[in-house]
Short mmCIF file of C-alpha atoms in Angstrom, two decimals:
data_model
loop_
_atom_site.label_atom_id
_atom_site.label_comp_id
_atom_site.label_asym_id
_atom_site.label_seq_id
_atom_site.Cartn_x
_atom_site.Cartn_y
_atom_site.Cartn_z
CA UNK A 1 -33.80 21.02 -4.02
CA UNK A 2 -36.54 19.99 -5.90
CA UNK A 3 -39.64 18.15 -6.66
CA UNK A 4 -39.54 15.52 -9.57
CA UNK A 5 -42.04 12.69 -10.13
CA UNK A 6 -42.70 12.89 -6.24
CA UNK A 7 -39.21 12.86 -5.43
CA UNK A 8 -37.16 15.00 -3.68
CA UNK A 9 -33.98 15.47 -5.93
CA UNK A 10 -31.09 17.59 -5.60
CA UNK A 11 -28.08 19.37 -8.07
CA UNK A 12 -24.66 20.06 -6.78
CA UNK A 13 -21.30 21.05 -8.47
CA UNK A 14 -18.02 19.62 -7.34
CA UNK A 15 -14.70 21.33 -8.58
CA UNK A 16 -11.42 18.69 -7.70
CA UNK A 17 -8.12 20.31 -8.39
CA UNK A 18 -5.19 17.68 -8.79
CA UNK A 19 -1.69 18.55 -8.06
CA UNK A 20 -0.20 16.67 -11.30
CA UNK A 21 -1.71 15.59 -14.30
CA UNK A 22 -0.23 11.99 -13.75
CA UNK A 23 -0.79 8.71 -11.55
CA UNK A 24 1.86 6.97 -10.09
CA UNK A 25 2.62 3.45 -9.64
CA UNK A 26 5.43 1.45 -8.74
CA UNK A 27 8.82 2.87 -7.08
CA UNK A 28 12.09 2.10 -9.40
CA UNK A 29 15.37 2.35 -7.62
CA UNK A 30 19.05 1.21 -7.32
CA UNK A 31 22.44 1.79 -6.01
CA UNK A 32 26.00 2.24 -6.31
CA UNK A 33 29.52 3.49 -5.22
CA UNK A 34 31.78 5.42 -7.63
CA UNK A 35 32.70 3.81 -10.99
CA UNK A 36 36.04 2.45 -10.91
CA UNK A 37 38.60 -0.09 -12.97
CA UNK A 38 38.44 -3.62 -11.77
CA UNK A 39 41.53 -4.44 -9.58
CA UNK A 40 44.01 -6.28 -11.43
CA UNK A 41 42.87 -4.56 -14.78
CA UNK A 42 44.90 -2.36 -17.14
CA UNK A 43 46.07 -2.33 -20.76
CA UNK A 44 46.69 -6.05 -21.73
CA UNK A 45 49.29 -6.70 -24.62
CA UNK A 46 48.31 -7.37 -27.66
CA UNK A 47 46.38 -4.03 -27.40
CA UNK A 48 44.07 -4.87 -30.56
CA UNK A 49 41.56 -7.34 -30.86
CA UNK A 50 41.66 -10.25 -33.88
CA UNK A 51 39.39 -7.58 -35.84
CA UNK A 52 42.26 -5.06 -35.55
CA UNK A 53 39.87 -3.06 -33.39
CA UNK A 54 41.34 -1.66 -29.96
CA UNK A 55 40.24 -3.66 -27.13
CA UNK A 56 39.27 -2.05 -23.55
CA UNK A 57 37.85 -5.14 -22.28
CA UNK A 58 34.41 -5.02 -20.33
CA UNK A 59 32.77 -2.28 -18.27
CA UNK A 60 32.75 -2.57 -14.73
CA UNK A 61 29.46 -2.84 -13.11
CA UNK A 62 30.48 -0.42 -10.33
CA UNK A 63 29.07 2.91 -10.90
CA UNK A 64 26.15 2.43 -13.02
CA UNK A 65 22.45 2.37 -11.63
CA UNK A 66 19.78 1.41 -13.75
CA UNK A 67 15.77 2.67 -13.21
CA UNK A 68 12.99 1.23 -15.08
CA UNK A 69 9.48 3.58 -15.62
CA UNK A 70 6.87 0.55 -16.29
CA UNK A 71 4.09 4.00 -16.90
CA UNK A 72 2.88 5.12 -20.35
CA UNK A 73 4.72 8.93 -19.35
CA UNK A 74 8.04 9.99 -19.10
CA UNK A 75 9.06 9.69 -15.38
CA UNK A 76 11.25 12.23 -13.74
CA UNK A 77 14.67 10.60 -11.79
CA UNK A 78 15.83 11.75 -8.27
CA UNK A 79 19.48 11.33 -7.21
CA UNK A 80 20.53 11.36 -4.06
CA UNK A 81 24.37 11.52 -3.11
CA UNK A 82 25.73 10.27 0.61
CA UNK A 83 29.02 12.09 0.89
CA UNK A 84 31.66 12.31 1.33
CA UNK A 85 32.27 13.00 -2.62
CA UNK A 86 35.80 14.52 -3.96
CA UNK A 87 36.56 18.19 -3.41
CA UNK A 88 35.99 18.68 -6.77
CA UNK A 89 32.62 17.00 -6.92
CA UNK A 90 31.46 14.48 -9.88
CA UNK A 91 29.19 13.82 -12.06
CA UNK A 92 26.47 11.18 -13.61
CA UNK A 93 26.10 10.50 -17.08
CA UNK A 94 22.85 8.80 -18.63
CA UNK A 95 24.63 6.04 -20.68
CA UNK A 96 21.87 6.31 -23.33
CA UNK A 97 21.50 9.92 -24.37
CA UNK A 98 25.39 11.00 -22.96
CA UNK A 99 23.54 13.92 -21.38
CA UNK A 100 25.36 14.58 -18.05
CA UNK A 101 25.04 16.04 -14.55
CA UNK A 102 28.34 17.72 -13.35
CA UNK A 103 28.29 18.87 -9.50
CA UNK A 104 31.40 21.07 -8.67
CA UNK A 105 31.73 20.88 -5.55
CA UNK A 106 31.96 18.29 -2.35
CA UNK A 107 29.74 17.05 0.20
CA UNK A 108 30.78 16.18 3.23
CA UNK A 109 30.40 13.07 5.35
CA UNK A 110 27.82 13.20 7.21
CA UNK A 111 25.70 14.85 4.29
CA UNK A 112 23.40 14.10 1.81
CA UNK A 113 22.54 16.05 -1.47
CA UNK A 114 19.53 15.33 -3.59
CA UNK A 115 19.04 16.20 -7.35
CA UNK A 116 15.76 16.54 -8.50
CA UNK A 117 15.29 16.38 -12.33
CA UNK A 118 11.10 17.02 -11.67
CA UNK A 119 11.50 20.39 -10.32
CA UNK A 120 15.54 21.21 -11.74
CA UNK A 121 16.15 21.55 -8.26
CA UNK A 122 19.82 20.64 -5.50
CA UNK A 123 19.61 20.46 -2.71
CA UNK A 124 22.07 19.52 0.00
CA UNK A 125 20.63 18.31 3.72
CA UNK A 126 17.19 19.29 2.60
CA UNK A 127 18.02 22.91 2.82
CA UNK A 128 21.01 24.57 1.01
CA UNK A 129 20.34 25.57 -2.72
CA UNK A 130 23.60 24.24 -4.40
CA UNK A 131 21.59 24.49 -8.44
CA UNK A 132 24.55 26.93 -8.52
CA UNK A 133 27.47 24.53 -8.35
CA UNK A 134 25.76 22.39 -11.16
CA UNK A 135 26.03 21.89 -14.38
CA UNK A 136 23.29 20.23 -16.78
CA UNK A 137 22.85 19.05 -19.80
CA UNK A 138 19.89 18.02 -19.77
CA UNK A 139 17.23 17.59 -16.94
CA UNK A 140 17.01 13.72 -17.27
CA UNK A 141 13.54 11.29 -17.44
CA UNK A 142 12.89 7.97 -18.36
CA UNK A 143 10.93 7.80 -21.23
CA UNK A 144 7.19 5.50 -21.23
CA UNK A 145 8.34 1.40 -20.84
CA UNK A 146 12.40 1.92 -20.66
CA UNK A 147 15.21 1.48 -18.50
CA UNK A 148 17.68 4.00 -18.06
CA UNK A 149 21.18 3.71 -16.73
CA UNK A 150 23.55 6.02 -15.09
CA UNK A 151 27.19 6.09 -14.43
CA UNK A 152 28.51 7.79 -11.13
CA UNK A 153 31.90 8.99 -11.58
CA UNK A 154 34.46 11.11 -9.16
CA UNK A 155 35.91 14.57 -10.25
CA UNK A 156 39.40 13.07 -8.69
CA UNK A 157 40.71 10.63 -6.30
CA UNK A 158 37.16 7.56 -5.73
CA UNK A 159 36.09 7.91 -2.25
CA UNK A 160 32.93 6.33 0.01
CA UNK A 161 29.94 7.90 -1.59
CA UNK A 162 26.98 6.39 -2.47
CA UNK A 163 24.30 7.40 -5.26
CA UNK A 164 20.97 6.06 -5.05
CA UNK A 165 18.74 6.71 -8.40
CA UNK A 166 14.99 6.47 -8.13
CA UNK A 167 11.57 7.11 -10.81
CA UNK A 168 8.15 6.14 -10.29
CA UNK A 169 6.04 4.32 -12.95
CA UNK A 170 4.34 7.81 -14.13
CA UNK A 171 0.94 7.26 -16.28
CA UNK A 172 -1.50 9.70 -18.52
#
C-alpha cells in the first residue's frame, strides 16, 4: 500500500492459468444407425450410364453423420457407439479426407464406447481402455468454418447400433 496524491493506492499481481488455449461455443451433433443399401436396391440393367460411365445410383443417407465447427480453430470430434456392434467391430470413415477409424472388436448391448479424437483416447462404459483394439488413421477434427461427414459401417452382418458424432465451435 501506498500513498499517492493523498490517496491510498494499492499493486497486486494476478496469475490465471487456463486449461485450453481455446473458447468454445456452440455444440454440433448428429446421429445414425449403420450404413446400409436401400431395400429394393441392387445392380439395375443397363449397368452403364448414357456417358458409358458405370452407374451405382445414389448413396444412402443411412450411416453418415455430418458436424459443423462454426469456430475460427480446428475442433476435435467425439464418437460415441450404443452397442450392440458386430463381433468383429466397424469402423467410420471421414468422407472428405478417407482417413478412417477401424474398432476390432464388439460392444455389447447394454454398452456404450466413446472415441475421443481430443485426447486419442477409447473408452468403453467410461472405464475400459479399448485404444488397443483400434486402428487410426488419422485422429480426426473439423477444420475452422466446415462440415465434416462420417460414414458408420459394420465389420459383418448390420445390427442395432447407434453412433452419435459431436464438435464444439472451437475459437483462437
Amino acid at each position: 500500500v501506498g500513498w499517492h496524491s493523498e490517496r491510498p493506492t494499492c499493486q497486486s499481481q494476478l496469475t490465471l492459468l487456463a486449461s485450453s488455449p481455446y473458447k468454445f461455443g456452440v455444440e454440433s451433433s448428429a446421429s445414425t444407425a449403420f450404413a446400409a443399401a436401400p431395400s429394393g436396391t441392387g445392380l439395375v440393367f443397363p449397368l452403364f450410364a448414357p456417358d458409358g460411365e458405370l452407374d451405382f445410383g445414389a448413396l444412402a443417407d443411412v450411416g453418415q453423420a455430418s458436424v459443423t465447427n462454426y469456430g475460427t480453430a480446428a475442433a476435435p470430434v467425439t464418437f460415441t457407439i450404443s452397442g450392440p456392434t458386430p463381433e468383429a467391430g466397424f469402423v467410420i470413415t471421414d468422407t472428405t479426407s478417407g482417413d478412417r477409424i477401424e474398432f476390432l472388436g464388439q460392444v455389447p448391448a447394454g454398452s456404450v464406447l466413446v472415441i475421443n479424437s481430443a485426447n486419442g483416447s477409447v473408452v468403453i462404459d467410461g472405464t475400459a481402455d479399448r485404444l488397443g483394439d483400434t486402428l487410426v488413421d488419422a485422429w480426426p477434427a473439423v477444420p475452422a468454418g466446415e462440415t465434416r461427414t462420417f460414414l458408420f459401417e459394420p465389420n459383418g452382418s448390420t445390427t442395432a447400433s447407434i453412433l452419435t458424432v459431436e464438435t464444439v465451435a472451437t475459437y483462437w
